[in-house]
Amino acid sequence: GLQARQALLKKGSIMETTTLKVEGMSCGGCVKSVTNVLAALPGVARAEVSLEEKSARVEYETGRVTREDMKRAIVDAGFEAE
């Protein structure tokens, strides 16, 4: 809700968290690759990638990066994302 969003305010920016499904990761190295490409995006504060859950949980600054940007970065790194 709104309170949760406002609690995440940092330096006047609104932080949001989204979870993407990531397919094609087979090892820890893959997880590192996906984590790195997501963390490199502008506005991304944190990326937690799980091999078991085939997911990437990304905390990011609203307005600086979109889910589409994240998916594109994952696909460019050689994996599938939705």
JSON list of N, CA, C and O in Angstrom, two decimals, residues 5 13-17 43 59-66:
[
{"chain": "A", "resi": 5, "resn": "ARG", "atom": "N", "xyz": [5.08, 2.11, 0.44]},
{"chain": "A", "resi": 5, "resn": "ARG", "atom": "CA", "xyz": [5.85, 2.84, -0.57]},
{"chain": "A", "resi": 5, "resn": "ARG", "atom": "C", "xyz": [6.56, 4.04, 0.03]},
{"chain": "A", "resi": 5, "resn": "ARG", "atom": "O", "xyz": [7.70, 4.29, -0.27]},
{"chain": "A", "resi": 13, "resn": "SER", "atom": "N", "xyz": [13.31, 9.79, -3.64]},
{"chain": "A", "resi": 13, "resn": "SER", "atom": "CA", "xyz": [12.89, 8.94, -4.75]},
{"chain": "A", "resi": 13, "resn": "SER", "atom": "C", "xyz": [12.01, 7.82, -4.21]},
{"chain": "A", "resi": 13, "resn": "SER", "atom": "O", "xyz": [12.15, 7.40, -3.07]},
{"chain": "A", "resi": 14, "resn": "ILE", "atom": "N", "xyz": [11.10, 7.35, -5.04]},
{"chain": "A", "resi": 14, "resn": "ILE", "atom": "CA", "xyz": [10.20, 6.28, -4.64]},
{"chain": "A", "resi": 14, "resn": "ILE", "atom": "C", "xyz": [10.78, 4.95, -5.12]},
{"chain": "A", "resi": 14, "resn": "ILE", "atom": "O", "xyz": [11.10, 4.79, -6.29]},
{"chain": "A", "resi": 15, "resn": "MET", "atom": "N", "xyz": [10.93, 4.02, -4.18]},
{"chain": "A", "resi": 15, "resn": "MET", "atom": "CA", "xyz": [11.47, 2.72, -4.53]},
{"chain": "A", "resi": 15, "resn": "MET", "atom": "C", "xyz": [10.33, 1.72, -4.67]},
{"chain": "A", "resi": 15, "resn": "MET", "atom": "O", "xyz": [9.38, 1.75, -3.90]},
{"chain": "A", "resi": 16, "resn": "GLU", "atom": "N", "xyz": [10.43, 0.86, -5.66]},
{"chain": "A", "resi": 16, "resn": "GLU", "atom": "CA", "xyz": [9.44, -0.19, -5.84]},
{"chain": "A", "resi": 16, "resn": "GLU", "atom": "C", "xyz": [10.19, -1.51, -5.98]},
{"chain": "A", "resi": 16, "resn": "GLU", "atom": "O", "xyz": [11.38, -1.53, -6.29]},
{"chain": "A", "resi": 17, "resn": "THR", "atom": "N", "xyz": [9.47, -2.59, -5.74]},
{"chain": "A", "resi": 17, "resn": "THR", "atom": "CA", "xyz": [10.07, -3.91, -5.89]},
{"chain": "A", "resi": 17, "resn": "THR", "atom": "C", "xyz": [9.22, -4.70, -6.88]},
{"chain": "A", "resi": 17, "resn": "THR", "atom": "O", "xyz": [8.00, -4.66, -6.82]},
{"chain": "A", "resi": 43, "resn": "GLY", "atom": "N", "xyz": [19.11, 3.14, -11.70]},
{"chain": "A", "resi": 43, "resn": "GLY", "atom": "CA", "xyz": [17.94, 3.14, -10.84]},
{"chain": "A", "resi": 43, "resn": "GLY", "atom": "C", "xyz": [17.72, 1.87, -10.03]},
{"chain": "A", "resi": 43, "resn": "GLY", "atom": "O", "xyz": [16.90, 1.84, -9.13]},
{"chain": "A", "resi": 59, "resn": "GLU", "atom": "N", "xyz": [14.74, -4.34, -6.58]},
{"chain": "A", "resi": 59, "resn": "GLU", "atom": "CA", "xyz": [14.30, -3.11, -5.91]},
{"chain": "A", "resi": 59, "resn": "GLU", "atom": "C", "xyz": [14.85, -1.97, -6.75]},
{"chain": "A", "resi": 59, "resn": "GLU", "atom": "O", "xyz": [16.05, -1.92, -7.02]},
{"chain": "A", "resi": 60, "resn": "TYR", "atom": "N", "xyz": [13.97, -1.08, -7.18]},
{"chain": "A", "resi": 60, "resn": "TYR", "atom": "CA", "xyz": [14.40, -0.04, -8.09]},
{"chain": "A", "resi": 60, "resn": "TYR", "atom": "C", "xyz": [13.69, 1.28, -7.84]},
{"chain": "A", "resi": 60, "resn": "TYR", "atom": "O", "xyz": [12.67, 1.34, -7.17]},
{"chain": "A", "resi": 61, "resn": "GLU", "atom": "N", "xyz": [14.25, 2.31, -8.42]},
{"chain": "A", "resi": 61, "resn": "GLU", "atom": "CA", "xyz": [13.71, 3.65, -8.29]},
{"chain": "A", "resi": 61, "resn": "GLU", "atom": "C", "xyz": [12.68, 3.88, -9.39]},
{"chain": "A", "resi": 61, "resn": "GLU", "atom": "O", "xyz": [12.98, 3.78, -10.58]},
{"chain": "A", "resi": 62, "resn": "THR", "atom": "N", "xyz": [11.46, 4.20, -8.97]},
{"chain": "A", "resi": 62, "resn": "THR", "atom": "CA", "xyz": [10.37, 4.45, -9.92]},
{"chain": "A", "resi": 62, "resn": "THR", "atom": "C", "xyz": [10.75, 5.56, -10.90]},
{"chain": "A", "resi": 62, "resn": "THR", "atom": "O", "xyz": [11.30, 6.57, -10.50]},
{"chain": "A", "resi": 63, "resn": "GLY", "atom": "N", "xyz": [10.46, 5.31, -12.17]},
{"chain": "A", "resi": 63, "resn": "GLY", "atom": "CA", "xyz": [10.70, 6.34, -13.17]},
{"chain": "A", "resi": 63, "resn": "GLY", "atom": "C", "xyz": [12.08, 6.30, -13.81]},
{"chain": "A", "resi": 63, "resn": "GLY", "atom": "O", "xyz": [12.30, 6.91, -14.84]},
{"chain": "A", "resi": 64, "resn": "ARG", "atom": "N", "xyz": [13.01, 5.56, -13.20]},
{"chain": "A", "resi": 64, "resn": "ARG", "atom": "CA", "xyz": [14.36, 5.51, -13.78]},
{"chain": "A", "resi": 64, "resn": "ARG", "atom": "C", "xyz": [14.60, 4.25, -14.60]},
{"chain": "A", "resi": 64, "resn": "ARG", "atom": "O", "xyz": [15.48, 4.22, -15.45]},
{"chain": "A", "resi": 65, "resn": "VAL", "atom": "N", "xyz": [13.81, 3.22, -14.31]},
{"chain": "A", "resi": 65, "resn": "VAL", "atom": "CA", "xyz": [13.99, 1.96, -15.02]},
{"chain": "A", "resi": 65, "resn": "VAL", "atom": "C", "xyz": [12.65, 1.23, -15.02]},
{"chain": "A", "resi": 65, "resn": "VAL", "atom": "O", "xyz": [11.84, 1.41, -14.11]},
{"chain": "A", "resi": 66, "resn": "THR", "atom": "N", "xyz": [12.40, 0.45, -16.08]},
{"chain": "A", "resi": 66, "resn": "THR", "atom": "CA", "xyz": [11.11, -0.26, -16.18]},
{"chain": "A", "resi": 66, "resn": "THR", "atom": "C", "xyz": [11.33, -1.76, -16.19]},
{"chain": "A", "resi": 66, "resn": "THR", "atom": "O", "xyz": [12.45, -2.24, -16.38]}
]
